[in-house]
XYZ file of C-alpha atoms in Angstrom:
278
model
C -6.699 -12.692 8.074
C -4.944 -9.555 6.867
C -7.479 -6.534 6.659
C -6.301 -3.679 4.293
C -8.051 0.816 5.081
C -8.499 2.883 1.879
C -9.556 5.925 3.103
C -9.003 7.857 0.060
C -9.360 5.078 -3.006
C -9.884 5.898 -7.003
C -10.600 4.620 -10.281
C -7.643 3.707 -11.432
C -6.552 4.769 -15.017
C -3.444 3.727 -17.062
C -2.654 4.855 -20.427
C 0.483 2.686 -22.673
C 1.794 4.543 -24.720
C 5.012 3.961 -26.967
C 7.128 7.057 -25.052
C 6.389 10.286 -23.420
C 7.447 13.437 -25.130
C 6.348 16.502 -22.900
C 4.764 19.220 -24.873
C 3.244 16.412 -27.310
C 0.152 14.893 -28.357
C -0.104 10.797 -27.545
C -1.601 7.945 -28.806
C -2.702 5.528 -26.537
C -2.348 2.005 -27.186
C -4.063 0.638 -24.239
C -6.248 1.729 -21.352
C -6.979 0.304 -18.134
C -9.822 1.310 -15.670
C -10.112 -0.519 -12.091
C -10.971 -0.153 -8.627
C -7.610 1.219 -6.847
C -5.693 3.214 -4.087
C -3.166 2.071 -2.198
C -4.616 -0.279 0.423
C -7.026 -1.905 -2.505
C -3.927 -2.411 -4.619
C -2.184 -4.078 -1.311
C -5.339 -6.301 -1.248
C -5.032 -7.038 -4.620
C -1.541 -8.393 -4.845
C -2.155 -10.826 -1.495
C -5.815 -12.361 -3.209
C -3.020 -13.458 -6.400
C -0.709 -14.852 -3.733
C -3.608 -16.988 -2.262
C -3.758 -15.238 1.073
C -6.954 -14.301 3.046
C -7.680 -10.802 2.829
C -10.457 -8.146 3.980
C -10.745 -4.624 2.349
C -12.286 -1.440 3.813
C -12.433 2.553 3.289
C -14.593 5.546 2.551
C -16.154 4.192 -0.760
C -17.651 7.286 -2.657
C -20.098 7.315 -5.506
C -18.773 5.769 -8.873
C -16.290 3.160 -6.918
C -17.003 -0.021 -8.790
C -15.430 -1.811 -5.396
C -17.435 -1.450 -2.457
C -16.984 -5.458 -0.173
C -16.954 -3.937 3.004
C -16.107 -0.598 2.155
C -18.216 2.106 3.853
C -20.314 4.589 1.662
C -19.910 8.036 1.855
C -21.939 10.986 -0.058
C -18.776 12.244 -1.984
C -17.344 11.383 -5.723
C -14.442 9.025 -5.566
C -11.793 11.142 -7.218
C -9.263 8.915 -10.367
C -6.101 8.562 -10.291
C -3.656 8.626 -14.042
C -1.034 6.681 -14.818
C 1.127 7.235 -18.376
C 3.697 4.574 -19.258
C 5.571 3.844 -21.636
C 6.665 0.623 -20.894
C 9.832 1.360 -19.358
C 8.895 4.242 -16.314
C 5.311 5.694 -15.621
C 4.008 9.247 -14.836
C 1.328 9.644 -12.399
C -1.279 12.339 -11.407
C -3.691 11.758 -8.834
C -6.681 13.745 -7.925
C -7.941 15.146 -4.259
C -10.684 12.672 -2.422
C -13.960 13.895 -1.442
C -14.874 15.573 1.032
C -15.899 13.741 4.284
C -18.148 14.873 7.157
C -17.335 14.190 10.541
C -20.870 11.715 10.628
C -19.276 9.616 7.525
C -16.149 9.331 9.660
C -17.979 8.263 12.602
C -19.834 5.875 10.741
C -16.802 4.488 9.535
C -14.726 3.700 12.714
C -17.418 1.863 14.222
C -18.013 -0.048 11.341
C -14.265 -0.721 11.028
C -13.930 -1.468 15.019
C -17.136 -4.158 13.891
C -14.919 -5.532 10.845
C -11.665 -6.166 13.732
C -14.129 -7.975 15.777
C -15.460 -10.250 13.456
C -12.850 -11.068 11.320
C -10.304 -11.433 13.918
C -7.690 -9.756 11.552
C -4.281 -10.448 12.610
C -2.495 -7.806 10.607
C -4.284 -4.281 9.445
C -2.610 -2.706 6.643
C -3.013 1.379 6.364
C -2.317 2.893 3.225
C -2.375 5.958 1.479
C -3.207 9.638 1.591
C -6.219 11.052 3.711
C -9.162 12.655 1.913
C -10.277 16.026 2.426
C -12.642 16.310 5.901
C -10.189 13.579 7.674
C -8.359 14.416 10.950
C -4.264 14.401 10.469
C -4.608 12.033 13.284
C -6.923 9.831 11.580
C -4.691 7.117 11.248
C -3.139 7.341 14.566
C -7.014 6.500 15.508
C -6.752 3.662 13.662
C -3.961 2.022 14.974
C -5.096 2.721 18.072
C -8.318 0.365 18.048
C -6.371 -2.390 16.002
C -4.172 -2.554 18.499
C -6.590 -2.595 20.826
C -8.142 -5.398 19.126
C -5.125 -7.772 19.119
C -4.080 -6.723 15.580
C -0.728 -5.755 14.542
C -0.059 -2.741 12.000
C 1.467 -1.434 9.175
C 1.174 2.462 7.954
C 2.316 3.398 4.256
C 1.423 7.160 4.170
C 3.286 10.546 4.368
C 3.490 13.862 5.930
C 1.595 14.973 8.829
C -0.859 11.430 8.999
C 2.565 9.902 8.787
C 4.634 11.858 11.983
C 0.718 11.942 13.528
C 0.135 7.900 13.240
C 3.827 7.287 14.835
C 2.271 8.554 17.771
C 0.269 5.560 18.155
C 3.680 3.237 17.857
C 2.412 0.903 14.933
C 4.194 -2.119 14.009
C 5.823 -1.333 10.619
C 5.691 1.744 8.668
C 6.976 1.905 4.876
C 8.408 5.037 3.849
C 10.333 5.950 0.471
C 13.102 8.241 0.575
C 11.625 11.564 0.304
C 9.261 10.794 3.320
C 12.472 9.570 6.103
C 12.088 13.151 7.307
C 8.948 12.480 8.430
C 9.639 9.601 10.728
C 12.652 10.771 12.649
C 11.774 10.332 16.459
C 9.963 7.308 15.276
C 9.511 4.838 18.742
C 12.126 1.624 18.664
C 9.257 -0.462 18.646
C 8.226 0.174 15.062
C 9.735 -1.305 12.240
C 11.366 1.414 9.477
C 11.328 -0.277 6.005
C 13.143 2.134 3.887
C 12.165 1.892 -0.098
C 15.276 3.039 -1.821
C 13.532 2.350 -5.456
C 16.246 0.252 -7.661
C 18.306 -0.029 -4.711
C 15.850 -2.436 -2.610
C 14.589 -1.715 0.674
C 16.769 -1.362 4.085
C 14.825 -2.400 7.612
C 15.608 -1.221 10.693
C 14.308 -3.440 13.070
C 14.394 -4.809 16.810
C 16.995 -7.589 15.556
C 19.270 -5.578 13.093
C 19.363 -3.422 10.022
C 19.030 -5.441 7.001
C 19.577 -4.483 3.355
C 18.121 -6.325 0.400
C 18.895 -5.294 -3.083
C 16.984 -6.878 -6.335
C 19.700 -8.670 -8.259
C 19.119 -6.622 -11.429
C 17.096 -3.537 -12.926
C 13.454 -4.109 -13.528
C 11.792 -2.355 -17.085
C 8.370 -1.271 -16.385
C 5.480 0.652 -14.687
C 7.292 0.759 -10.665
C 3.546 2.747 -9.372
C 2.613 -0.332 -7.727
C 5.707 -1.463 -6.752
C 5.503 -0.274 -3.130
C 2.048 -1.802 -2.398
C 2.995 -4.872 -3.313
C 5.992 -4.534 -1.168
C 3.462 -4.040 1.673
C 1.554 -6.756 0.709
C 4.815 -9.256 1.588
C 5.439 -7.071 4.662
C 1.738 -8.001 5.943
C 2.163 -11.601 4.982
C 5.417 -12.057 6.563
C 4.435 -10.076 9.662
C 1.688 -12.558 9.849
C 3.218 -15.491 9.799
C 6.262 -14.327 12.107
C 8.561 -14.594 8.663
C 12.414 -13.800 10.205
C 14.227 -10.817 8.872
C 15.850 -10.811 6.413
C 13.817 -13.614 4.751
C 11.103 -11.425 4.525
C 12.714 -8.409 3.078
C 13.909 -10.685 0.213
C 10.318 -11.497 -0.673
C 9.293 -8.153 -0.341
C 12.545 -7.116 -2.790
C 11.068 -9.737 -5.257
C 7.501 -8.903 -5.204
C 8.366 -5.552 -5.828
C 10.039 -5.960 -8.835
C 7.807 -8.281 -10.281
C 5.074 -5.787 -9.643
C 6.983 -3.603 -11.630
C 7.249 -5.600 -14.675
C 3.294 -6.315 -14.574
C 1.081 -3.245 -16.505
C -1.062 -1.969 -13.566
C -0.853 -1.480 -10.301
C -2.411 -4.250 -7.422
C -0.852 -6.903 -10.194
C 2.331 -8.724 -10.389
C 4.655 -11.125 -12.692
C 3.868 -14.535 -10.574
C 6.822 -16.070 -13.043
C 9.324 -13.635 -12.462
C 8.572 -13.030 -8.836
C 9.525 -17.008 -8.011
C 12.645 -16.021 -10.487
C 13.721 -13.263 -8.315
C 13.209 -15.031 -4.922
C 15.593 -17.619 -6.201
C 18.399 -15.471 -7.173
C 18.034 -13.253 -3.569
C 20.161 -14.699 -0.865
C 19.751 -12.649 1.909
């Protein structure tokens, strides 16, 4: 079982559009509203592979997705994405505020949710809503860990350099975020997005670079969560490197030829895993 922490989810919103003029009025031809945030869209992309999956988080009032996410008083905040087809523009809004009882509330009932599911893998993603600690996900970690469950942390800044503390398995971060993980402990896992380029792993075994065999058209803002989502899987199942940076090279770009986030091109993702040879 792979259990996924949104501590900050949304309502998702995309807008298609035919291009993206600044300045300009646009006509949408399509809009999609669904549950989201990072660790729901991680969730997401493993249900379409077939794999096991728990979700938690903070769910505030209005998020259509609640499972075993924990309520809080707050609104959930949206988040916007405009695309045209070939790149997308995003703006998110801040989380609610949380008290310090809501976040009590929620790490027993997410130490509860380790115990019973017996979650092999616990995926932590996103940014922290207003009330959090910095060292919230450093917490976290801390009690999966605890609970026999390895970890993987896709966030930024200080919960970023604050959860490295806590020495989790595999962390995820793009390019403008390296800064933030220098002094990182040899025992986690670097995955380096590099966007078109692929993704580069520093790892126990090696460094290992993977590279999509051609450019992807399309919305990329899900890309990196469904990159995750093969990370989890193969850190599950023990995949070897670099098998399992190829599949997360191929999920990626199928993600990004799919309209919304937490979705994925099932066709072209096989396509892509054939032409990879790591």
């Amino acid at each position: 079982m792979i259990l996924t922490v949104t501590l900050n989810p949304a309502i998702d919103v995309t807008y298609r559009v035919a291009s993206i003029v600044l300045g300009e009025a646009h006509r949408v031809s399509d809009v999609d509203t669904r549950a989201g945030g990072k660790g729901v869209n991680v969730a997401n992309v493993l249900t379409q592979l077939g794999e096991p999956v728990t979700m938690t988080g903070l769910g505030g009032t209005g998020f259509p997705l609640m499972q075993d996410f924990f309520p809080i008083g707050g609104a959930c905040r949206r988040t916007l994405v405009v695309t045209d087809g070939i790149d997308g523009t995003g703006f998110w809004e801040p989380g609610p505020q949380v008290t310090a009882a809501e976040w009590s509330g929620f790490l027993d009932h997410y130490t509860a949710l380790l115990t019973w599911s017996e979650a092999r893998v616990v995926v932590l993603s996103g940014s922290l809503p207003p009330g959090l600690p910095e060292v919230a996900y450093a917490r976290l970690i801390d009690i999966a860990h605890a609970h026999g469950a390895r970890s993987i942390l896709d966030t930024s800044g200080a919960p970023l350099r604050l959860g490295l503390v806590a020495e989790p398995d595999l962390i995820k971060p793009n390019a403008r975020e390296m800064g933030d993980v220098v002094g990182a402990s040899r025992r986690t896992t670097i995955v380096a997005s590099k966007g078109p380029d692929g993704l580069e792993a520093t790892t126990a075994d090696g460094v290992f670079v993977v590279r999509p065999p051609r450019p992807i058209a399309g919305n990329p803002t899900g890309a990196g969560d469904a990159c995750v989502a093969a990370l989890a899987r193969g850190l599950r199942d023990g995949t070897a490197w670099p098998a399992l940076l190829a599949d997360a090279v191929a999920l990626s770009a199928a993600a990004v030829a799919a309209p919304v986030a937490g979705t994925f091109d099932h066709d072209l993702y096989l396509q892509i895993r054939t032409e990879i040879n790591p």
